[in-house]
mmCIF file of C-alpha atoms in Angstrom:
data_model
loop_
_atom_site.group_PDB
_atom_site.id
_atom_site.type_symbol
_atom_site.label_atom_id
_atom_site.label_comp_id
_atom_site.label_asym_id
_atom_site.label_seq_id
_atom_site.Cartn_x
_atom_site.Cartn_y
_atom_site.Cartn_z
ATOM 1 C CA MET R 1 3.784 4.523 -33.907
ATOM 2 C CA LEU R 2 1.298 2.005 -32.537
ATOM 3 C CA VAL R 3 2.761 -0.758 -29.392
ATOM 4 C CA ARG R 4 1.126 -4.308 -29.945
ATOM 5 C CA ALA R 5 -0.968 -5.600 -27.170
ATOM 6 C CA GLY R 6 -0.321 -6.899 -24.792
ATOM 7 C CA ALA R 7 -1.577 -10.600 -24.445
ATOM 8 C CA ALA R 8 -4.395 -10.878 -21.500
ATOM 9 C CA VAL R 9 -4.229 -13.799 -19.146
ATOM 10 C CA SER R 10 -7.388 -14.915 -19.679
ATOM 11 C CA GLY R 11 -8.513 -12.673 -22.979
ATOM 12 C CA PRO R 12 -11.563 -10.276 -23.319
ATOM 13 C CA ALA R 13 -13.768 -12.929 -22.535
ATOM 14 C CA GLY R 14 -12.881 -13.548 -19.361
ATOM 15 C CA LEU R 15 -12.097 -9.477 -18.898
ATOM 16 C CA ARG R 16 -16.340 -9.839 -19.312
ATOM 17 C CA ARG R 17 -16.941 -12.333 -17.287
ATOM 18 C CA LEU R 18 -15.449 -10.665 -14.274
ATOM 19 C CA TRP R 19 -16.058 -6.466 -15.013
ATOM 20 C CA ARG R 20 -19.312 -6.034 -12.348
ATOM 21 C CA GLY R 21 -21.056 -2.390 -13.767
ATOM 22 C CA GLY R 22 -20.378 -2.758 -17.878
ATOM 23 C CA GLY R 23 -23.675 -4.031 -18.298
ATOM 24 C CA SER R 24 -24.378 -5.242 -21.993
ATOM 25 C CA GLY R 25 -22.829 -2.547 -23.693
ATOM 26 C CA ALA R 26 -19.811 -1.794 -25.906
ATOM 27 C CA ALA R 27 -16.472 -1.234 -24.343
ATOM 28 C CA ALA R 28 -16.291 2.308 -21.949
ATOM 29 C CA CYS R 29 -13.607 4.175 -22.084
ATOM 30 C CA PHE R 30 -12.684 6.367 -19.063
ATOM 31 C CA PRO R 31 -10.285 9.702 -19.446
ATOM 32 C CA LEU R 32 -8.347 9.434 -16.402
ATOM 33 C CA GLY R 33 -7.260 12.585 -14.308
ATOM 34 C CA ARG R 34 -3.728 10.657 -14.063
ATOM 35 C CA ALA R 35 0.079 12.136 -15.286
ATOM 36 C CA LEU R 36 2.613 9.910 -17.991
ATOM 37 C CA LEU R 37 6.281 10.360 -17.183
ATOM 38 C CA GLY R 38 8.558 9.258 -20.011
ATOM 39 C CA VAL R 39 12.249 7.788 -18.907
ATOM 40 C CA ARG R 40 14.067 7.036 -21.557
ATOM 41 C CA GLY R 41 17.895 5.590 -22.073
ATOM 42 C CA ALA R 42 20.810 3.736 -21.296
ATOM 43 C CA ASP R 43 19.999 3.715 -17.448
ATOM 44 C CA ALA R 44 16.262 3.787 -17.047
ATOM 45 C CA ALA R 45 16.103 0.256 -16.070
ATOM 46 C CA VAL R 46 18.610 -0.324 -13.673
ATOM 47 C CA PHE R 47 17.562 3.663 -12.716
ATOM 48 C CA LEU R 48 13.787 2.827 -11.914
ATOM 49 C CA GLN R 49 14.938 -1.325 -10.428
ATOM 50 C CA GLY R 50 16.449 0.111 -7.062
ATOM 51 C CA LEU R 51 13.523 2.340 -6.736
ATOM 52 C CA LEU R 52 11.030 0.277 -6.967
ATOM 53 C CA THR R 53 9.617 -2.726 -5.724
ATOM 54 C CA ASN R 54 8.898 -4.642 -8.610
ATOM 55 C CA ASP R 55 11.530 -5.980 -10.973
ATOM 56 C CA VAL R 56 11.662 -3.580 -13.626
ATOM 57 C CA THR R 57 14.381 -5.325 -15.604
ATOM 58 C CA ARG R 58 12.270 -8.030 -17.074
ATOM 59 C CA LEU R 59 10.927 -4.888 -19.270
ATOM 60 C CA VAL R 60 14.247 -5.211 -20.630
ATOM 61 C CA ALA R 61 14.949 -8.942 -21.030
ATOM 62 C CA GLY R 62 16.996 -10.081 -23.413
ATOM 63 C CA ASP R 63 17.567 -12.848 -25.460
ATOM 64 C CA ALA R 64 16.573 -14.943 -24.074
ATOM 65 C CA PRO R 65 13.254 -15.221 -23.109
ATOM 66 C CA PRO R 66 10.718 -15.375 -25.858
ATOM 67 C CA ALA R 67 8.823 -11.195 -26.530
ATOM 68 C CA ALA R 68 5.685 -12.535 -25.247
ATOM 69 C CA ALA R 69 7.264 -13.694 -22.823
ATOM 70 C CA VAL R 70 8.367 -9.712 -21.729
ATOM 71 C CA PRO R 71 5.197 -7.727 -20.012
ATOM 72 C CA ARG R 72 4.520 -4.503 -21.877
ATOM 73 C CA ALA R 73 3.040 -3.362 -18.245
ATOM 74 C CA LEU R 74 4.127 -3.785 -14.820
ATOM 75 C CA TYR R 75 2.448 -2.246 -11.514
ATOM 76 C CA ALA R 76 4.830 -1.036 -9.148
ATOM 77 C CA HIS R 77 5.002 2.045 -5.392
ATOM 78 C CA ALA R 78 7.907 3.401 -4.868
ATOM 79 C CA LEU R 79 8.391 3.437 -1.248
ATOM 80 C CA ASN R 80 10.128 5.588 1.346
ATOM 81 C CA VAL R 81 12.908 4.611 3.476
ATOM 82 C CA GLN R 82 10.670 3.491 6.226
ATOM 83 C CA GLY R 83 8.423 1.129 3.740
ATOM 84 C CA ARG R 84 5.697 3.288 3.592
ATOM 85 C CA CYS R 85 4.141 3.625 0.184
ATOM 86 C CA LEU R 86 5.097 8.108 -1.270
ATOM 87 C CA TYR R 87 3.539 6.349 -5.053
ATOM 88 C CA ASP R 88 0.908 4.203 -6.660
ATOM 89 C CA LEU R 89 2.710 3.607 -10.421
ATOM 90 C CA ILE R 90 1.946 1.911 -13.911
ATOM 91 C CA LEU R 91 5.091 1.301 -15.681
ATOM 92 C CA TYR R 92 4.292 0.567 -19.643
ATOM 93 C CA ARG R 93 6.997 0.017 -22.872
ATOM 94 C CA LEU R 94 7.284 1.708 -25.298
ATOM 95 C CA HIS R 95 10.804 -0.369 -26.617
ATOM 96 C CA GLU R 96 9.770 -2.494 -29.231
ATOM 97 C CA GLY R 97 12.906 -4.963 -29.044
ATOM 98 C CA PRO R 98 16.593 -5.920 -26.540
ATOM 99 C CA GLY R 99 17.759 -3.367 -29.665
ATOM 100 C CA GLU R 100 16.469 -0.712 -28.738
ATOM 101 C CA GLU R 101 17.032 2.827 -26.008
ATOM 102 C CA PRO R 102 15.196 1.932 -23.276
ATOM 103 C CA HIS R 103 11.811 3.941 -22.827
ATOM 104 C CA ILE R 104 9.688 3.141 -19.824
ATOM 105 C CA LEU R 105 6.188 5.092 -19.560
ATOM 106 C CA LEU R 106 5.061 5.575 -15.884
ATOM 107 C CA GLU R 107 1.642 6.460 -14.898
ATOM 108 C CA CYS R 108 0.794 8.077 -11.487
ATOM 109 C CA ASP R 109 -1.820 10.719 -9.954
ATOM 110 C CA GLY R 110 -1.460 13.813 -11.266
ATOM 111 C CA GLY R 111 -1.386 15.257 -7.939
ATOM 112 C CA VAL R 112 2.474 14.738 -7.188
ATOM 113 C CA LEU R 113 3.966 14.442 -11.571
ATOM 114 C CA ASP R 114 6.137 17.468 -9.681
ATOM 115 C CA ALA R 115 7.005 15.255 -7.535
ATOM 116 C CA ILE R 116 7.520 12.463 -8.398
ATOM 117 C CA GLN R 117 9.945 14.298 -11.083
ATOM 118 C CA ASN R 118 11.346 15.416 -7.919
ATOM 119 C CA HIS R 119 12.547 12.353 -6.070
ATOM 120 C CA LEU R 120 13.608 10.253 -9.527
ATOM 121 C CA LYS R 121 16.416 12.969 -10.515
ATOM 122 C CA LEU R 122 17.409 13.414 -6.627
ATOM 123 C CA TYR R 123 18.723 9.042 -7.615
ATOM 124 C CA LYS R 124 19.314 10.332 -11.452
ATOM 125 C CA ILE R 125 23.092 11.236 -10.340
ATOM 126 C CA ARG R 126 25.641 9.598 -13.351
ATOM 127 C CA ARG R 127 22.805 7.526 -14.350
ATOM 128 C CA LYS R 128 21.948 8.245 -18.799
ATOM 129 C CA VAL R 129 18.433 8.671 -18.123
ATOM 130 C CA ASN R 130 16.431 11.909 -19.285
ATOM 131 C CA ILE R 131 12.888 12.003 -17.010
ATOM 132 C CA ALA R 132 10.434 14.839 -18.895
ATOM 133 C CA PRO R 133 6.629 14.570 -18.383
ATOM 134 C CA CYS R 134 4.080 13.245 -21.172
ATOM 135 C CA LEU R 135 1.888 16.355 -21.646
ATOM 136 C CA ASP R 136 1.062 15.145 -24.637
ATOM 137 C CA LEU R 137 0.270 12.483 -24.448
ATOM 138 C CA SER R 138 -4.093 11.254 -23.199
ATOM 139 C CA LEU R 139 -4.719 7.989 -20.672
ATOM 140 C CA TRP R 140 -7.337 5.900 -20.392
ATOM 141 C CA ALA R 141 -8.641 2.569 -18.924
ATOM 142 C CA VAL R 142 -11.448 0.621 -20.969
ATOM 143 C CA VAL R 143 -14.047 -1.991 -19.069
ATOM 144 C CA PRO R 144 -14.990 -4.070 -21.303
ATOM 145 C CA GLY R 145 -18.746 -4.735 -21.419
ATOM 146 C CA GLU R 146 -20.858 -7.990 -23.091
ATOM 147 C CA SER R 147 -20.289 -6.993 -26.981
ATOM 148 C CA ALA R 148 -17.041 -5.173 -26.766
ATOM 149 C CA GLY R 149 -15.728 -7.603 -29.203
ATOM 150 C CA ASP R 150 -11.899 -8.169 -29.663
ATOM 151 C CA ILE R 151 -10.596 -4.560 -27.890
ATOM 152 C CA ALA R 152 -7.411 -5.250 -29.750
ATOM 153 C CA GLY R 153 -8.243 -6.087 -32.813
ATOM 154 C CA SER R 154 -9.456 -2.823 -32.748
ATOM 155 C CA LEU R 155 -6.020 -1.245 -33.606
ATOM 156 C CA THR R 156 -3.968 -2.273 -36.153
ATOM 157 C CA LYS R 157 -5.498 0.596 -38.032
ATOM 158 C CA CYS R 158 -5.042 3.613 -36.332
ATOM 159 C CA GLY R 159 -1.329 3.899 -34.687
ATOM 160 C CA ASP R 160 -1.354 7.455 -35.868
ATOM 161 C CA GLN R 161 -3.427 7.935 -33.017
ATOM 162 C CA ALA R 162 -3.446 5.289 -30.286
ATOM 163 C CA LEU R 163 0.624 4.343 -29.137
ATOM 164 C CA LEU R 164 -0.228 1.465 -26.410
ATOM 165 C CA LEU R 165 -3.120 -0.226 -25.053
ATOM 166 C CA THR R 166 -2.193 -2.981 -22.687
ATOM 167 C CA PRO R 167 -4.501 -5.451 -19.921
ATOM 168 C CA ASP R 168 -4.411 -3.176 -16.459
ATOM 169 C CA PRO R 169 -1.379 -5.645 -15.125
ATOM 170 C CA ARG R 170 -2.578 -5.042 -11.245
ATOM 171 C CA THR R 171 -5.378 -7.595 -11.789
ATOM 172 C CA GLU R 172 -8.130 -8.695 -14.867
ATOM 173 C CA VAL R 173 -11.286 -7.041 -13.873
ATOM 174 C CA MET R 174 -9.016 -3.620 -14.014
ATOM 175 C CA GLY R 175 -10.234 -4.345 -17.449
ATOM 176 C CA TRP R 176 -7.290 -2.394 -19.958
ATOM 177 C CA ARG R 177 -5.012 0.929 -19.983
ATOM 178 C CA LEU R 178 -5.130 2.425 -23.186
ATOM 179 C CA ILE R 179 -2.498 5.785 -24.215
ATOM 180 C CA THR R 180 -3.221 7.729 -26.873
ATOM 181 C CA LYS R 181 -2.124 11.090 -28.556
ATOM 182 C CA LYS R 182 -3.769 13.857 -26.805
ATOM 183 C CA GLY R 183 -7.675 15.091 -28.631
ATOM 184 C CA ALA R 184 -7.614 11.494 -30.513
ATOM 185 C CA ASN R 185 -10.833 10.043 -31.403
ATOM 186 C CA LEU R 186 -12.025 7.082 -28.651
ATOM 187 C CA SER R 187 -14.965 6.641 -31.644
ATOM 188 C CA GLU R 188 -12.432 5.270 -34.444
ATOM 189 C CA ILE R 189 -9.772 3.407 -32.310
ATOM 190 C CA ILE R 190 -12.262 1.004 -30.419
ATOM 191 C CA PRO R 191 -15.270 1.488 -32.398
ATOM 192 C CA GLY R 192 -18.464 1.457 -30.949
ATOM 193 C CA SER R 193 -16.833 1.609 -27.634
ATOM 194 C CA HIS R 194 -18.190 4.816 -25.610
ATOM 195 C CA ILE R 195 -16.802 7.652 -22.998
ATOM 196 C CA GLY R 196 -17.786 6.208 -19.906
ATOM 197 C CA ASN R 197 -17.840 9.252 -16.892
ATOM 198 C CA ILE R 198 -15.193 9.064 -14.247
ATOM 199 C CA GLN R 199 -17.516 7.959 -11.170
ATOM 200 C CA ASP R 200 -18.227 4.778 -12.809
ATOM 201 C CA TYR R 201 -15.387 3.490 -13.216
ATOM 202 C CA HIS R 202 -14.060 4.868 -9.388
ATOM 203 C CA THR R 203 -16.968 3.219 -8.504
ATOM 204 C CA HIS R 204 -15.663 -0.247 -9.621
ATOM 205 C CA ARG R 205 -12.283 -0.039 -8.298
ATOM 206 C CA TYR R 206 -12.984 0.270 -5.027
ATOM 207 C CA LYS R 207 -16.626 -2.365 -5.797
ATOM 208 C CA GLN R 208 -13.076 -4.476 -6.400
ATOM 209 C CA GLY R 209 -11.612 -2.527 -3.222
ATOM 210 C CA ILE R 210 -8.758 -1.190 -5.380
ATOM 211 C CA PRO R 211 -6.272 0.856 -4.885
ATOM 212 C CA GLU R 212 -5.159 4.298 -6.631
ATOM 213 C CA GLY R 213 -4.014 7.587 -6.022
ATOM 214 C CA VAL R 214 -3.237 9.522 -3.253
ATOM 215 C CA LYS R 215 -6.409 9.789 -1.959
ATOM 216 C CA ASP R 216 -6.725 5.828 -1.391
ATOM 217 C CA LEU R 217 -2.918 5.451 -0.862
ATOM 218 C CA PRO R 218 -1.691 9.108 1.771
ATOM 219 C CA PRO R 219 1.886 9.473 0.614
ATOM 220 C CA GLY R 220 4.519 8.177 3.800
ATOM 221 C CA VAL R 221 1.366 6.543 5.634
ATOM 222 C CA ALA R 222 0.107 3.109 3.735
ATOM 223 C CA LEU R 223 2.244 -0.143 3.766
ATOM 224 C CA PRO R 224 2.454 -1.661 0.521
ATOM 225 C CA LEU R 225 1.610 -5.450 2.078
ATOM 226 C CA GLU R 226 -1.321 -4.333 3.586
ATOM 227 C CA SER R 227 -2.405 -2.526 0.427
ATOM 228 C CA ASN R 228 -2.714 -6.229 -1.714
ATOM 229 C CA LEU R 229 0.398 -4.892 -3.542
ATOM 230 C CA ALA R 230 0.905 -9.084 -3.930
ATOM 231 C CA TYR R 231 -2.151 -9.056 -4.890
ATOM 232 C CA MET R 232 -1.304 -7.034 -7.443
ATOM 233 C CA ASN R 233 1.800 -8.528 -9.106
ATOM 234 C CA GLY R 234 2.915 -4.605 -8.131
ATOM 235 C CA ILE R 235 6.162 -6.145 -6.195
ATOM 236 C CA SER R 236 9.547 -8.807 -6.710
ATOM 237 C CA PHE R 237 10.255 -10.737 -3.762
ATOM 238 C CA THR R 238 13.553 -11.844 -5.534
ATOM 239 C CA LYS R 239 14.552 -8.639 -7.280
ATOM 240 C CA GLY R 240 17.506 -7.734 -4.847
ATOM 241 C CA CYS R 241 17.298 -4.640 -2.633
ATOM 242 C CA TYR R 242 16.010 -1.046 -3.228
ATOM 243 C CA VAL R 243 14.568 2.668 -1.487
ATOM 244 C CA GLY R 244 12.222 0.842 1.270
ATOM 245 C CA GLN R 245 12.354 -3.069 0.793
ATOM 246 C CA GLU R 246 13.720 -4.189 4.485
ATOM 247 C CA LEU R 247 10.997 -3.239 6.600
ATOM 248 C CA THR R 248 8.598 -4.421 3.206
ATOM 249 C CA ALA R 249 10.118 -7.270 2.971
ATOM 250 C CA ARG R 250 10.229 -8.950 6.555
ATOM 251 C CA THR R 251 7.071 -8.251 7.401
ATOM 252 C CA HIS R 252 6.590 -11.205 3.929
ATOM 253 C CA HIS R 253 8.744 -13.219 5.711
ATOM 254 C CA VAL R 254 7.469 -13.304 9.086
ATOM 255 C CA GLY R 255 4.185 -13.750 7.372
ATOM 256 C CA VAL R 256 1.408 -11.991 9.361
ATOM 257 C CA ILE R 257 -0.436 -8.857 8.108
ATOM 258 C CA ARG R 258 -3.364 -8.304 10.222
ATOM 259 C CA LYS R 259 -5.347 -5.089 8.324
ATOM 260 C CA ARG R 260 -5.174 -5.363 4.112
ATOM 261 C CA LEU R 261 -7.272 -2.133 2.575
ATOM 262 C CA LEU R 262 -10.728 -3.394 1.628
ATOM 263 C CA PRO R 263 -13.971 -2.822 -0.496
ATOM 264 C CA VAL R 264 -16.624 -2.201 1.287
ATOM 265 C CA HIS R 265 -20.743 -0.759 1.178
ATOM 266 C CA PHE R 266 -22.698 1.488 3.260
ATOM 267 C CA ALA R 267 -26.213 1.084 4.382
ATOM 268 C CA SER R 268 -27.044 4.503 2.778
ATOM 269 C CA PRO R 269 -24.766 7.083 0.210
ATOM 270 C CA LEU R 270 -21.877 9.460 1.790
ATOM 271 C CA PRO R 271 -22.551 13.282 2.505
ATOM 272 C CA GLU R 272 -20.022 14.633 -0.182
ATOM 273 C CA ASP R 273 -17.417 15.912 0.399
ATOM 274 C CA ASN R 274 -17.645 15.503 4.233
ATOM 275 C CA VAL R 275 -15.675 12.249 4.960
ATOM 276 C CA PRO R 276 -12.349 13.600 7.032
ATOM 277 C CA GLU R 277 -9.517 11.524 5.369
ATOM 278 C CA GLY R 278 -8.792 8.925 7.721
ATOM 279 C CA ALA R 279 -12.188 8.612 9.584
ATOM 280 C CA GLU R 280 -12.695 5.791 11.654
ATOM 281 C CA ILE R 281 -14.396 2.794 11.665
ATOM 282 C CA LEU R 282 -15.615 0.561 14.770
ATOM 283 C CA THR R 283 -17.062 -2.584 14.761
ATOM 284 C CA GLU R 284 -20.758 -2.661 16.928
ATOM 285 C CA SER R 285 -19.791 -3.000 20.488
ATOM 286 C CA GLY R 286 -17.692 0.702 19.035
ATOM 287 C CA LYS R 287 -14.441 -1.284 19.414
ATOM 288 C CA PRO R 288 -11.816 0.829 16.613
ATOM 289 C CA ALA R 289 -12.008 -1.913 13.275
ATOM 290 C CA GLY R 290 -9.948 0.622 10.712
ATOM 291 C CA LYS R 291 -9.692 3.531 9.162
ATOM 292 C CA PHE R 292 -11.833 4.645 5.511
ATOM 293 C CA ARG R 293 -9.326 5.857 2.787
ATOM 294 C CA ALA R 294 -11.469 7.480 -0.034
ATOM 295 C CA GLY R 295 -15.620 6.598 -1.311
ATOM 296 C CA GLY R 296 -18.380 7.998 -3.145
ATOM 297 C CA GLY R 297 -22.299 7.172 -2.999
ATOM 298 C CA GLU R 298 -22.318 3.794 -1.200
ATOM 299 C CA PHE R 299 -18.923 2.649 -2.129
ATOM 300 C CA GLY R 300 -15.412 3.072 -0.392
ATOM 301 C CA ILE R 301 -11.956 1.850 0.216
ATOM 302 C CA ALA R 302 -10.562 0.904 3.751
ATOM 303 C CA LEU R 303 -8.174 -0.119 4.963
ATOM 304 C CA LEU R 304 -10.053 -2.988 8.134
ATOM 305 C CA ARG R 305 -8.988 -4.748 10.850
ATOM 306 C CA LEU R 306 -9.421 -9.268 9.259
ATOM 307 C CA ALA R 307 -9.904 -9.859 12.366
ATOM 308 C CA ASN R 308 -13.619 -8.077 12.782
ATOM 309 C CA ILE R 309 -14.822 -8.256 8.496
ATOM 310 C CA ASN R 310 -17.445 -10.029 9.218
ATOM 311 C CA GLU R 311 -18.429 -8.366 11.613
ATOM 312 C CA ALA R 312 -21.345 -5.353 11.479
ATOM 313 C CA LEU R 313 -19.333 -2.440 11.619
ATOM 314 C CA CYS R 314 -20.166 1.250 11.145
ATOM 315 C CA LEU R 315 -17.969 4.716 10.022
ATOM 316 C CA ASN R 316 -18.374 7.663 12.574
ATOM 317 C CA ILE R 317 -18.468 11.419 10.795
ATOM 318 C CA ALA R 318 -18.270 13.819 13.249
ATOM 319 C CA GLY R 319 -21.025 12.015 16.452
ATOM 320 C CA ASP R 320 -23.493 10.123 13.114
ATOM 321 C CA LYS R 321 -22.559 6.508 12.734
ATOM 322 C CA VAL R 322 -23.349 5.529 8.917
ATOM 323 C CA LYS R 323 -23.415 1.424 8.711
ATOM 324 C CA LEU R 324 -21.100 -0.405 6.520
ATOM 325 C CA THR R 325 -20.358 -4.229 5.474
ATOM 326 C CA ALA R 326 -16.974 -6.179 3.961
ATOM 327 C CA SER R 327 -15.750 -7.988 2.001
ATOM 328 C CA LYS R 328 -13.139 -10.123 0.764
ATOM 329 C CA PRO R 329 -13.156 -9.127 -3.611
ATOM 330 C CA GLU R 330 -13.216 -11.897 -5.726
ATOM 331 C CA TRP R 331 -10.122 -11.789 -7.618
ATOM 332 C CA TRP R 332 -7.558 -12.302 -4.831
ATOM 333 C CA PRO R 333 -5.989 -15.744 -4.746
ATOM 334 C CA LYS R 334 -8.227 -18.113 -3.409
ATOM 335 C CA ASN R 335 -6.082 -18.362 0.161
ATOM 336 C CA ALA R 336 -5.530 -15.072 0.263
ATOM 337 C CA GLY R 337 -6.233 -12.842 3.960
ATOM 338 C CA LYS R 338 -5.875 -15.856 6.361
#
């Protein structure tokens, strides 16, 4: 059954305007190596509410808000008790209204699917929820080109193959998320689209400073606010208690965030498979400025001190220094990073 596509904030035209690298072609569909985990049952939203940074109850809102105000997707992190990121997640609402049994899909890094299941089951206790991986589904990132047309409208005749299409909840520049049945024909679901190289998708993420997965957000290391979770609509500061809330709330109310994840551009392509995790980034005078997280070719993402981002920087790789520049993404709030 086809789920209605969510409404974009600025529509497909806005996505085309902000997409840097989509060229003038139609939509590019990227097969993501991320997993989908189903959480279904009467207590699904209440159960997840106590474990995640965002307000999951918004996905099962009652009759008060209009149907269009109930989001189809939410971004969130699961934190440990010290307030550090364990898993980055996108939640998708499959049920249509308050009269249906809550059914939520969790998108996660494919390498930690078992760990997330164990994490959820640890807190399940007597909750009326069923937790199971959705191995019969495929997840795609859809990035419109200049001639993409009406992406949402193209799915109306493909309900037997497509389950859900919604704008990426993190930021408009990331396009859309599409969930289909395994083996679905993408050219039928989105006419004129083509399957893109996954490396192009990651390059786009790096250019925009969007973290995704355990390499960008090392479990037990990354802090949610340093990882720009608030900028990506991934946290509620009014929802109440959840695991790891105390440090996050205190940092937010103090208002001092000295380091953030930022896109970086290297003067020369990075050596393949030869950059250690957490490699140090230095200023021209040799002072520590931050740490490399992930990247490929000439682009990457790094945790940097905001005080140093306008300086000449270099990545220290086994004694060799690769010059790089950092920048604040255009999609950040205008007063961000101050």
